[in-house]
Structures are given as C-alpha cells and as structure tokens.
Amino acid sequence: MTTLLYDGSFDGLFTAIFEVFEYRYQDVEICSKENFLLENMFAEIHEVTTQQEKSERVLNKLEQNIGKSGIHQLLQVFLSEDPEMEKLILSAVKQSIKHPEENILQNFADNDILKISKICKSVSRERHRMTAFVRFEKLQDEIYFAKIDPDFNVLPLIRKHFKDRYADQKWMIYDLRRHYGLLYDLENCEFFYPDEKLDLNQYQQKFHEEEKKYQTLWQSYFTKTNIKERKNTKLHIQHVPKRYWKYLTEKW
C-alpha cells in the first residue's frame, strides 16, 4: 500500500487526491502528517506538497459533477475530523469521476456515501447549535468575545452567519478545542492562530465592567422569570442539551 502524507489542510487533501490519479495509485491511503502512526512505517510513503492549482483542478471537476452543494458536503466531512474522513472523500471523488452523469452523493446504497450523509447531518446540526448558543462577552478593549468547544470543526461554517449578523461591532470567536479563532474588526473577518492556548482565568479578568453587570442582571432576570410549576427539564434538555450550558450565562 502507498500512503500519501499531506499537511492536514483542505487544499492539501485535494492535492493528494489529484496525485492519486496523477500517479495512478491503486492500493492507496491518504493521511495527514499529524495523524500518521508509527505502525505504518513499512508503508510506501509519498509526501504531498500542497499545490492550489492541483486542488482547484479536482474541485472544478467535482463542481461539474456534483455541484457546489456537493463540494460543501465534502467540506463538512473534512471539518468533521472523522477518522475515515480522507477515505470517504477519496471514495466520493472516485465515484464522481467514474459516474459523472449521476449525483453520486444520493447513492445511499453505497456505505461510504451513506456515512457521508450521516456525517453531514451531524455537522449541520452542530453548526446550527453554535449559531444559536454562542454568547459574547464584552472585554475591556470593547471587543465582544465568545468561546466555543464544538464536537466538529464548524468555525469556518459559522463565519458568514456572524459576519452578517454582527457587522456593526468588533468580535472574536475562539475554539477552545482546536486553539484558533475568528476575528472581525468591522472590515475584515479573518482566522487567527495564537501561539499559546487561551488562559480562561486571565481572560475573565479582562471583562468590561459593563459585562459583569449585564451578566448579574441577566442571571437575576432568568431566575425570577422561571416558573417552577411549569418546569419541564426533559423538554428543556431536548432543546438545549446540557453540553451547551457552559456557553449560557444564565446557567453559570
């Protein structure tokens, strides 16, 4: 078996897929350098250098066959961080090229395509919940800051939503699990990659005085408007799962 090692990026993966066809590899696997295991040390290694031109050639071909919506589905699979992510995407590309006249992502009789569909549903659900449950906190430098810890790497998928919805204020969203974030400065909305992990204790010390008052006020409002006789914990958890409570000021 030949193992193609790439840098873990989206363009890197599609560069690797291009080279699967370029070098006509048959028995092949694609793996990011970060996840490459030592027990694979006897595999024939092909190191991939990310080339946007190669990546775009694959994506352009895919767009002809499965459309932009199909590419978006494959992006969701990539962002899912599923252990079989590379295998599933390569399988979809191969099927798309073999059957260009078909919408191969609708062929749920195929196990790989079925799993892609299930992953997309899970990622879409997480994306929606992040847009619903994110809470911003005002810092001393007038920037509104939110921390998230999603099951999937959905930050690229919620970028446009927050840019459009909060276009009149500066904000940051930081992924605690993946240690990177989004920064919007009223003009640009860009990803940032800090050298060090976020220190939550230090971060809380940077709260704006107004933020502390708003949090106290909101917690008081939530407590006083809560009607004990109408409490339905089961229904509440169904709509707001416990793992999202850490984002909600009223739950602290």
PDB file of C-alpha atoms in Angstrom:
ATOM      1  CA  MET A   1       0.000   0.000   0.000  1.00  0.00           C
ATOM      2  CA  THR A   2       1.108   3.551  -0.714  1.00  0.00           C
ATOM      3  CA  THR A   3       0.457   6.189   1.926  1.00  0.00           C
ATOM      4  CA  LEU A   4       0.147   9.795   0.794  1.00  0.00           C
ATOM      5  CA  LEU A   5       1.083  12.194   3.584  1.00  0.00           C
ATOM      6  CA  TYR A   6      -0.317  15.724   3.397  1.00  0.00           C
ATOM      7  CA  ASP A   7      -0.272  18.786   5.640  1.00  0.00           C
ATOM      8  CA  GLY A   8      -3.807  18.411   7.007  1.00  0.00           C
ATOM      9  CA  SER A   9      -5.295  21.306   5.021  1.00  0.00           C
ATOM     10  CA  PHE A  10      -8.291  21.165   2.687  1.00  0.00           C
ATOM     11  CA  ASP A  11      -6.147  22.126  -0.313  1.00  0.00           C
ATOM     12  CA  GLY A  12      -3.525  19.632   0.821  1.00  0.00           C
ATOM     13  CA  LEU A  13      -6.075  16.817   0.821  1.00  0.00           C
ATOM     14  CA  PHE A  14      -7.277  17.641  -2.683  1.00  0.00           C
ATOM     15  CA  THR A  15      -3.693  17.944  -3.884  1.00  0.00           C
ATOM     16  CA  ALA A  16      -3.180  14.411  -2.568  1.00  0.00           C
ATOM     17  CA  ILE A  17      -6.331  13.230  -4.351  1.00  0.00           C
ATOM     18  CA  PHE A  18      -5.059  14.786  -7.590  1.00  0.00           C
ATOM     19  CA  GLU A  19      -1.810  12.851  -7.206  1.00  0.00           C
ATOM     20  CA  VAL A  20      -3.680   9.587  -6.606  1.00  0.00           C
ATOM     21  CA  PHE A  21      -4.903   9.935 -10.187  1.00  0.00           C
ATOM     22  CA  GLU A  22      -1.719  11.535 -11.497  1.00  0.00           C
ATOM     23  CA  TYR A  23       0.452   8.614 -10.393  1.00  0.00           C
ATOM     24  CA  ARG A  24      -2.326   6.057 -10.881  1.00  0.00           C
ATOM     25  CA  TYR A  25      -2.120   4.668  -7.372  1.00  0.00           C
ATOM     26  CA  GLN A  26      -4.470   1.737  -6.778  1.00  0.00           C
ATOM     27  CA  ASP A  27      -3.849   0.418  -3.267  1.00  0.00           C
ATOM     28  CA  VAL A  28      -3.586   3.774  -1.527  1.00  0.00           C
ATOM     29  CA  GLU A  29      -4.488   5.683   1.617  1.00  0.00           C
ATOM     30  CA  ILE A  30      -4.276   9.386   2.431  1.00  0.00           C
ATOM     31  CA  CYS A  31      -3.221  10.518   5.891  1.00  0.00           C
ATOM     32  CA  SER A  32      -2.293  13.844   7.446  1.00  0.00           C
ATOM     33  CA  LYS A  33       1.237  14.055   8.801  1.00  0.00           C
ATOM     34  CA  GLU A  34      -0.174  14.853  12.229  1.00  0.00           C
ATOM     35  CA  ASN A  35      -2.195  11.627  12.370  1.00  0.00           C
ATOM     36  CA  PHE A  36       0.355   9.337  10.728  1.00  0.00           C
ATOM     37  CA  LEU A  37       1.046   6.376  13.023  1.00  0.00           C
ATOM     38  CA  LEU A  38       4.399   4.724  13.509  1.00  0.00           C
ATOM     39  CA  GLU A  39       2.926   1.286  12.851  1.00  0.00           C
ATOM     40  CA  ASN A  40       2.540   2.420   9.231  1.00  0.00           C
ATOM     41  CA  MET A  41       6.291   2.863   8.957  1.00  0.00           C
ATOM     42  CA  PHE A  42       6.610  -0.045   6.484  1.00  0.00           C
ATOM     43  CA  ALA A  43       4.177   1.526   4.031  1.00  0.00           C
ATOM     44  CA  GLU A  44       5.498   3.120   0.868  1.00  0.00           C
ATOM     45  CA  ILE A  45       5.397   6.831   1.641  1.00  0.00           C
ATOM     46  CA  HIS A  46       4.592   9.575  -0.856  1.00  0.00           C
ATOM     47  CA  GLU A  47       4.883  13.059   0.638  1.00  0.00           C
ATOM     48  CA  VAL A  48       2.472  15.574  -0.855  1.00  0.00           C
ATOM     49  CA  THR A  49       3.366  19.222  -1.314  1.00  0.00           C
ATOM     50  CA  THR A  50       0.201  21.310  -1.268  1.00  0.00           C
ATOM     51  CA  GLN A  51      -0.418  22.969  -4.626  1.00  0.00           C
ATOM     52  CA  GLN A  52      -3.523  25.106  -5.002  1.00  0.00           C
ATOM     53  CA  GLU A  53      -3.551  24.574  -8.766  1.00  0.00           C
ATOM     54  CA  LYS A  54      -3.893  20.811  -8.353  1.00  0.00           C
ATOM     55  CA  SER A  55      -6.510  21.213  -5.634  1.00  0.00           C
ATOM     56  CA  GLU A  56      -8.567  23.577  -7.782  1.00  0.00           C
ATOM     57  CA  ARG A  57      -8.451  21.222 -10.758  1.00  0.00           C
ATOM     58  CA  VAL A  58     -10.051  18.472  -8.658  1.00  0.00           C
ATOM     59  CA  LEU A  59     -12.608  20.858  -7.138  1.00  0.00           C
ATOM     60  CA  ASN A  60     -13.528  22.317 -10.540  1.00  0.00           C
ATOM     61  CA  LYS A  61     -14.116  18.820 -11.897  1.00  0.00           C
ATOM     62  CA  LEU A  62     -16.196  17.944  -8.850  1.00  0.00           C
ATOM     63  CA  GLU A  63     -18.305  21.081  -9.234  1.00  0.00           C
ATOM     64  CA  GLN A  64     -19.205  19.959 -12.758  1.00  0.00           C
ATOM     65  CA  ASN A  65     -20.290  16.548 -11.458  1.00  0.00           C
ATOM     66  CA  ILE A  66     -21.838  17.146  -8.019  1.00  0.00           C
ATOM     67  CA  GLY A  67     -22.285  20.919  -7.916  1.00  0.00           C
ATOM     68  CA  LYS A  68     -21.322  23.431  -5.249  1.00  0.00           C
ATOM     69  CA  SER A  69     -23.695  21.802  -2.776  1.00  0.00           C
ATOM     70  CA  GLY A  70     -21.824  18.520  -3.221  1.00  0.00           C
ATOM     71  CA  ILE A  71     -18.490  20.201  -2.578  1.00  0.00           C
ATOM     72  CA  HIS A  72     -19.996  21.788   0.536  1.00  0.00           C
ATOM     73  CA  GLN A  73     -20.941  18.313   1.750  1.00  0.00           C
ATOM     74  CA  LEU A  74     -17.366  17.123   1.271  1.00  0.00           C
ATOM     75  CA  LEU A  75     -16.154  20.219   3.148  1.00  0.00           C
ATOM     76  CA  GLN A  76     -18.440  19.236   6.031  1.00  0.00           C
ATOM     77  CA  VAL A  77     -16.922  15.737   6.017  1.00  0.00           C
ATOM     78  CA  PHE A  78     -13.441  17.294   6.110  1.00  0.00           C
ATOM     79  CA  LEU A  79     -14.410  19.516   9.049  1.00  0.00           C
ATOM     80  CA  SER A  80     -15.985  16.590  10.900  1.00  0.00           C
ATOM     81  CA  GLU A  81     -12.485  15.285  11.723  1.00  0.00           C
ATOM     82  CA  ASP A  82     -13.839  11.750  11.333  1.00  0.00           C
ATOM     83  CA  PRO A  83     -11.005   9.168  11.388  1.00  0.00           C
ATOM     84  CA  GLU A  84     -12.136   7.948   7.951  1.00  0.00           C
ATOM     85  CA  MET A  85     -12.540  11.437   6.521  1.00  0.00           C
ATOM     86  CA  GLU A  86      -9.837  11.126   3.833  1.00  0.00           C
ATOM     87  CA  LYS A  87     -11.027   7.685   2.783  1.00  0.00           C
ATOM     88  CA  LEU A  88     -14.637   8.855   2.431  1.00  0.00           C
ATOM     89  CA  ILE A  89     -13.766  11.940   0.399  1.00  0.00           C
ATOM     90  CA  LEU A  90     -11.439   9.974  -1.905  1.00  0.00           C
ATOM     91  CA  SER A  91     -14.188   7.406  -2.415  1.00  0.00           C
ATOM     92  CA  ALA A  92     -16.678  10.143  -3.345  1.00  0.00           C
ATOM     93  CA  VAL A  93     -14.250  11.719  -5.808  1.00  0.00           C
ATOM     94  CA  LYS A  94     -13.526   8.369  -7.462  1.00  0.00           C
ATOM     95  CA  GLN A  95     -17.236   7.600  -7.812  1.00  0.00           C
ATOM     96  CA  SER A  96     -17.931  11.080  -9.168  1.00  0.00           C
ATOM     97  CA  ILE A  97     -15.307  10.678 -11.873  1.00  0.00           C
ATOM     98  CA  LYS A  98     -16.448   7.159 -12.709  1.00  0.00           C
ATOM     99  CA  HIS A  99     -20.130   8.185 -12.910  1.00  0.00           C
ATOM    100  CA  PRO A 100     -20.123  11.884 -13.906  1.00  0.00           C
ATOM    101  CA  GLU A 101     -23.713  11.673 -15.134  1.00  0.00           C
ATOM    102  CA  GLU A 102     -25.029  10.680 -11.689  1.00  0.00           C
ATOM    103  CA  ASN A 103     -25.457  12.509  -8.415  1.00  0.00           C
ATOM    104  CA  ILE A 104     -23.311  10.000  -6.575  1.00  0.00           C
ATOM    105  CA  LEU A 105     -23.966  11.670  -3.179  1.00  0.00           C
ATOM    106  CA  GLN A 106     -27.548  10.404  -3.431  1.00  0.00           C
ATOM    107  CA  ASN A 107     -26.451   6.780  -3.798  1.00  0.00           C
ATOM    108  CA  PHE A 108     -27.158   5.722  -0.221  1.00  0.00           C
ATOM    109  CA  ALA A 109     -26.806   2.058  -1.152  1.00  0.00           C
ATOM    110  CA  ASP A 110     -23.059   2.725  -1.038  1.00  0.00           C
ATOM    111  CA  ASN A 111     -21.694   2.532   2.508  1.00  0.00           C
ATOM    112  CA  ASP A 112     -19.251   5.415   2.046  1.00  0.00           C
ATOM    113  CA  ILE A 113     -21.914   7.710   0.628  1.00  0.00           C
ATOM    114  CA  LEU A 114     -24.331   6.752   3.405  1.00  0.00           C
ATOM    115  CA  LYS A 115     -21.735   7.627   6.023  1.00  0.00           C
ATOM    116  CA  ILE A 116     -21.031  10.948   4.275  1.00  0.00           C
ATOM    117  CA  SER A 117     -24.740  11.750   4.517  1.00  0.00           C
ATOM    118  CA  LYS A 118     -24.856  10.923   8.232  1.00  0.00           C
ATOM    119  CA  ILE A 119     -21.737  12.999   8.942  1.00  0.00           C
ATOM    120  CA  CYS A 120     -23.174  15.989   7.070  1.00  0.00           C
ATOM    121  CA  LYS A 121     -26.354  15.852   9.147  1.00  0.00           C
ATOM    122  CA  SER A 122     -24.348  15.785  12.379  1.00  0.00           C
ATOM    123  CA  VAL A 123     -22.065  18.640  11.302  1.00  0.00           C
ATOM    124  CA  SER A 124     -25.029  20.729  10.111  1.00  0.00           C
ATOM    125  CA  ARG A 125     -26.769  20.194  13.461  1.00  0.00           C
ATOM    126  CA  GLU A 126     -23.655  21.313  15.328  1.00  0.00           C
ATOM    127  CA  ARG A 127     -23.267  24.359  13.077  1.00  0.00           C
ATOM    128  CA  HIS A 128     -26.857  25.378  13.782  1.00  0.00           C
ATOM    129  CA  ARG A 129     -26.432  24.958  17.527  1.00  0.00           C
ATOM    130  CA  MET A 130     -23.281  27.067  17.526  1.00  0.00           C
ATOM    131  CA  THR A 131     -25.186  29.930  15.889  1.00  0.00           C
ATOM    132  CA  ALA A 132     -27.937  29.545  18.492  1.00  0.00           C
ATOM    133  CA  PHE A 133     -25.960  29.090  21.706  1.00  0.00           C
ATOM    134  CA  VAL A 134     -22.859  31.259  21.279  1.00  0.00           C
ATOM    135  CA  ARG A 135     -22.700  34.008  23.903  1.00  0.00           C
ATOM    136  CA  PHE A 136     -20.489  37.084  23.515  1.00  0.00           C
ATOM    137  CA  GLU A 137     -18.848  38.833  26.459  1.00  0.00           C
ATOM    138  CA  LYS A 138     -17.632  42.408  26.284  1.00  0.00           C
ATOM    139  CA  LEU A 139     -13.949  42.903  27.079  1.00  0.00           C
ATOM    140  CA  GLN A 140     -12.119  45.997  28.256  1.00  0.00           C
ATOM    141  CA  ASP A 141     -10.886  46.786  24.745  1.00  0.00           C
ATOM    142  CA  GLU A 142     -14.524  46.992  23.507  1.00  0.00           C
ATOM    143  CA  ILE A 143     -14.285  43.680  21.621  1.00  0.00           C
ATOM    144  CA  TYR A 144     -17.054  41.103  22.125  1.00  0.00           C
ATOM    145  CA  PHE A 145     -15.531  37.700  22.785  1.00  0.00           C
ATOM    146  CA  ALA A 146     -17.102  34.222  22.606  1.00  0.00           C
ATOM    147  CA  LYS A 147     -15.559  30.844  23.353  1.00  0.00           C
ATOM    148  CA  ILE A 148     -16.830  27.608  21.826  1.00  0.00           C
ATOM    149  CA  ASP A 149     -15.957  23.923  22.126  1.00  0.00           C
ATOM    150  CA  PRO A 150     -17.850  22.175  19.308  1.00  0.00           C
ATOM    151  CA  ASP A 151     -17.715  18.460  18.563  1.00  0.00           C
ATOM    152  CA  PHE A 152     -16.748  19.296  14.993  1.00  0.00           C
ATOM    153  CA  ASN A 153     -14.586  21.993  13.458  1.00  0.00           C
ATOM    154  CA  VAL A 154     -17.529  24.192  12.472  1.00  0.00           C
ATOM    155  CA  LEU A 155     -15.882  27.610  12.867  1.00  0.00           C
ATOM    156  CA  PRO A 156     -15.430  28.005   9.068  1.00  0.00           C
ATOM    157  CA  LEU A 157     -19.129  27.150   8.614  1.00  0.00           C
ATOM    158  CA  ILE A 158     -20.427  29.832  11.007  1.00  0.00           C
ATOM    159  CA  ARG A 159     -18.138  32.596   9.781  1.00  0.00           C
ATOM    160  CA  LYS A 160     -20.607  34.191   7.342  1.00  0.00           C
ATOM    161  CA  HIS A 161     -23.511  33.982   9.787  1.00  0.00           C
ATOM    162  CA  PHE A 162     -21.752  36.019  12.455  1.00  0.00           C
ATOM    163  CA  LYS A 163     -20.129  38.415   9.984  1.00  0.00           C
ATOM    164  CA  ASP A 164     -23.550  39.264   8.565  1.00  0.00           C
ATOM    165  CA  ARG A 165     -25.403  39.330  11.875  1.00  0.00           C
ATOM    166  CA  TYR A 166     -22.884  41.369  13.894  1.00  0.00           C
ATOM    167  CA  ALA A 167     -21.473  43.611  11.190  1.00  0.00           C
ATOM    168  CA  ASP A 168     -21.581  46.732  13.395  1.00  0.00           C
ATOM    169  CA  GLN A 169     -19.330  45.578  16.240  1.00  0.00           C
ATOM    170  CA  LYS A 170     -15.909  44.087  16.720  1.00  0.00           C
ATOM    171  CA  TRP A 171     -15.926  40.472  17.866  1.00  0.00           C
ATOM    172  CA  MET A 172     -13.871  37.321  18.287  1.00  0.00           C
ATOM    173  CA  ILE A 173     -14.896  33.665  18.460  1.00  0.00           C
ATOM    174  CA  TYR A 174     -12.333  31.222  19.835  1.00  0.00           C
ATOM    175  CA  ASP A 175     -12.418  27.417  19.532  1.00  0.00           C
ATOM    176  CA  LEU A 176     -11.103  26.065  22.849  1.00  0.00           C
ATOM    177  CA  ARG A 177     -10.559  22.564  21.493  1.00  0.00           C
ATOM    178  CA  ARG A 178      -8.696  23.480  18.307  1.00  0.00           C
ATOM    179  CA  HIS A 179      -6.964  26.607  19.595  1.00  0.00           C
ATOM    180  CA  TYR A 180      -7.801  29.031  16.819  1.00  0.00           C
ATOM    181  CA  GLY A 181     -10.470  31.619  16.185  1.00  0.00           C
ATOM    182  CA  LEU A 182     -12.196  34.262  14.080  1.00  0.00           C
ATOM    183  CA  LEU A 183     -11.605  37.992  14.423  1.00  0.00           C
ATOM    184  CA  TYR A 184     -13.896  40.631  12.906  1.00  0.00           C
ATOM    185  CA  ASP A 185     -12.665  44.263  13.013  1.00  0.00           C
ATOM    186  CA  LEU A 186     -15.596  45.948  11.205  1.00  0.00           C
ATOM    187  CA  GLU A 187     -13.873  45.437   7.852  1.00  0.00           C
ATOM    188  CA  ASN A 188     -12.257  42.009   7.676  1.00  0.00           C
ATOM    189  CA  CYS A 189     -13.228  38.659   9.159  1.00  0.00           C
ATOM    190  CA  GLU A 190     -10.122  36.510   9.410  1.00  0.00           C
ATOM    191  CA  PHE A 191      -8.933  33.389  11.195  1.00  0.00           C
ATOM    192  CA  PHE A 192      -6.219  33.790  13.824  1.00  0.00           C
ATOM    193  CA  TYR A 193      -3.901  31.207  15.357  1.00  0.00           C
ATOM    194  CA  PRO A 194      -2.429  32.264  18.731  1.00  0.00           C
ATOM    195  CA  ASP A 195       0.905  30.851  19.851  1.00  0.00           C
ATOM    196  CA  GLU A 196      -0.472  29.971  23.281  1.00  0.00           C
ATOM    197  CA  LYS A 197      -3.732  28.454  24.476  1.00  0.00           C
ATOM    198  CA  LEU A 198      -6.354  30.733  25.960  1.00  0.00           C
ATOM    199  CA  ASP A 199      -5.921  31.262  29.707  1.00  0.00           C
ATOM    200  CA  LEU A 200      -9.534  31.330  30.937  1.00  0.00           C
ATOM    201  CA  ASN A 201      -8.654  32.865  34.305  1.00  0.00           C
ATOM    202  CA  GLN A 202      -6.698  35.678  32.678  1.00  0.00           C
ATOM    203  CA  TYR A 203      -9.431  36.147  30.104  1.00  0.00           C
ATOM    204  CA  GLN A 204     -12.135  36.637  32.766  1.00  0.00           C
ATOM    205  CA  GLN A 205     -10.030  39.348  34.371  1.00  0.00           C
ATOM    206  CA  LYS A 206     -10.349  41.321  31.128  1.00  0.00           C
ATOM    207  CA  PHE A 207     -14.146  41.605  31.312  1.00  0.00           C
ATOM    208  CA  HIS A 208     -15.516  45.079  30.819  1.00  0.00           C
ATOM    209  CA  GLU A 209     -17.276  46.471  33.921  1.00  0.00           C
ATOM    210  CA  GLU A 210     -20.494  46.635  31.913  1.00  0.00           C
ATOM    211  CA  GLU A 211     -20.200  42.926  31.120  1.00  0.00           C
ATOM    212  CA  LYS A 212     -20.109  41.938  34.775  1.00  0.00           C
ATOM    213  CA  LYS A 213     -23.245  43.992  35.443  1.00  0.00           C
ATOM    214  CA  TYR A 214     -25.077  42.561  32.439  1.00  0.00           C
ATOM    215  CA  GLN A 215     -24.252  39.005  33.498  1.00  0.00           C
ATOM    216  CA  THR A 216     -25.568  39.590  37.015  1.00  0.00           C
ATOM    217  CA  LEU A 217     -28.681  41.287  35.646  1.00  0.00           C
ATOM    218  CA  TRP A 218     -29.383  38.504  33.154  1.00  0.00           C
ATOM    219  CA  GLN A 219     -28.924  35.773  35.757  1.00  0.00           C
ATOM    220  CA  SER A 220     -31.306  37.589  38.097  1.00  0.00           C
ATOM    221  CA  TYR A 221     -33.879  38.036  35.310  1.00  0.00           C
ATOM    222  CA  PHE A 222     -33.657  34.374  34.321  1.00  0.00           C
ATOM    223  CA  THR A 223     -34.149  33.229  37.927  1.00  0.00           C
ATOM    224  CA  LYS A 224     -37.116  35.485  38.613  1.00  0.00           C
ATOM    225  CA  THR A 225     -38.952  34.717  35.356  1.00  0.00           C
ATOM    226  CA  ASN A 226     -38.548  30.987  35.774  1.00  0.00           C
ATOM    227  CA  ILE A 227     -41.909  29.440  36.752  1.00  0.00           C
ATOM    228  CA  LYS A 228     -41.243  26.389  38.923  1.00  0.00           C
ATOM    229  CA  GLU A 229     -44.694  24.889  38.353  1.00  0.00           C
ATOM    230  CA  ARG A 230     -44.088  24.818  34.603  1.00  0.00           C
ATOM    231  CA  LYS A 231     -40.597  23.403  34.801  1.00  0.00           C
ATOM    232  CA  ASN A 232     -40.013  20.626  32.251  1.00  0.00           C
ATOM    233  CA  THR A 233     -36.381  19.549  32.489  1.00  0.00           C
ATOM    234  CA  LYS A 234     -36.721  16.771  29.921  1.00  0.00           C
ATOM    235  CA  LEU A 235     -38.091  19.127  27.269  1.00  0.00           C
ATOM    236  CA  HIS A 236     -35.551  21.794  28.189  1.00  0.00           C
ATOM    237  CA  ILE A 237     -32.631  19.399  27.713  1.00  0.00           C
ATOM    238  CA  GLN A 238     -34.133  18.234  24.431  1.00  0.00           C
ATOM    239  CA  HIS A 239     -33.964  21.778  23.048  1.00  0.00           C
ATOM    240  CA  VAL A 240     -30.832  22.882  24.895  1.00  0.00           C
ATOM    241  CA  PRO A 241     -28.565  19.852  25.529  1.00  0.00           C
ATOM    242  CA  LYS A 242     -26.502  20.032  28.718  1.00  0.00           C
ATOM    243  CA  ARG A 243     -23.200  20.152  26.861  1.00  0.00           C
ATOM    244  CA  TYR A 244     -24.149  23.640  25.599  1.00  0.00           C
ATOM    245  CA  TRP A 245     -24.989  25.033  29.026  1.00  0.00           C
ATOM    246  CA  LYS A 246     -21.386  26.113  29.566  1.00  0.00           C
ATOM    247  CA  TYR A 247     -21.953  28.820  26.936  1.00  0.00           C
ATOM    248  CA  LEU A 248     -25.059  30.253  28.583  1.00  0.00           C
ATOM    249  CA  THR A 249     -24.696  32.995  31.176  1.00  0.00           C
ATOM    250  CA  GLU A 250     -27.983  32.018  32.845  1.00  0.00           C
ATOM    251  CA  LYS A 251     -26.593  28.530  33.573  1.00  0.00           C
ATOM    252  CA  TRP A 252     -23.476  29.633  35.457  1.00  0.00           C
TER     253      TRP A 252
END
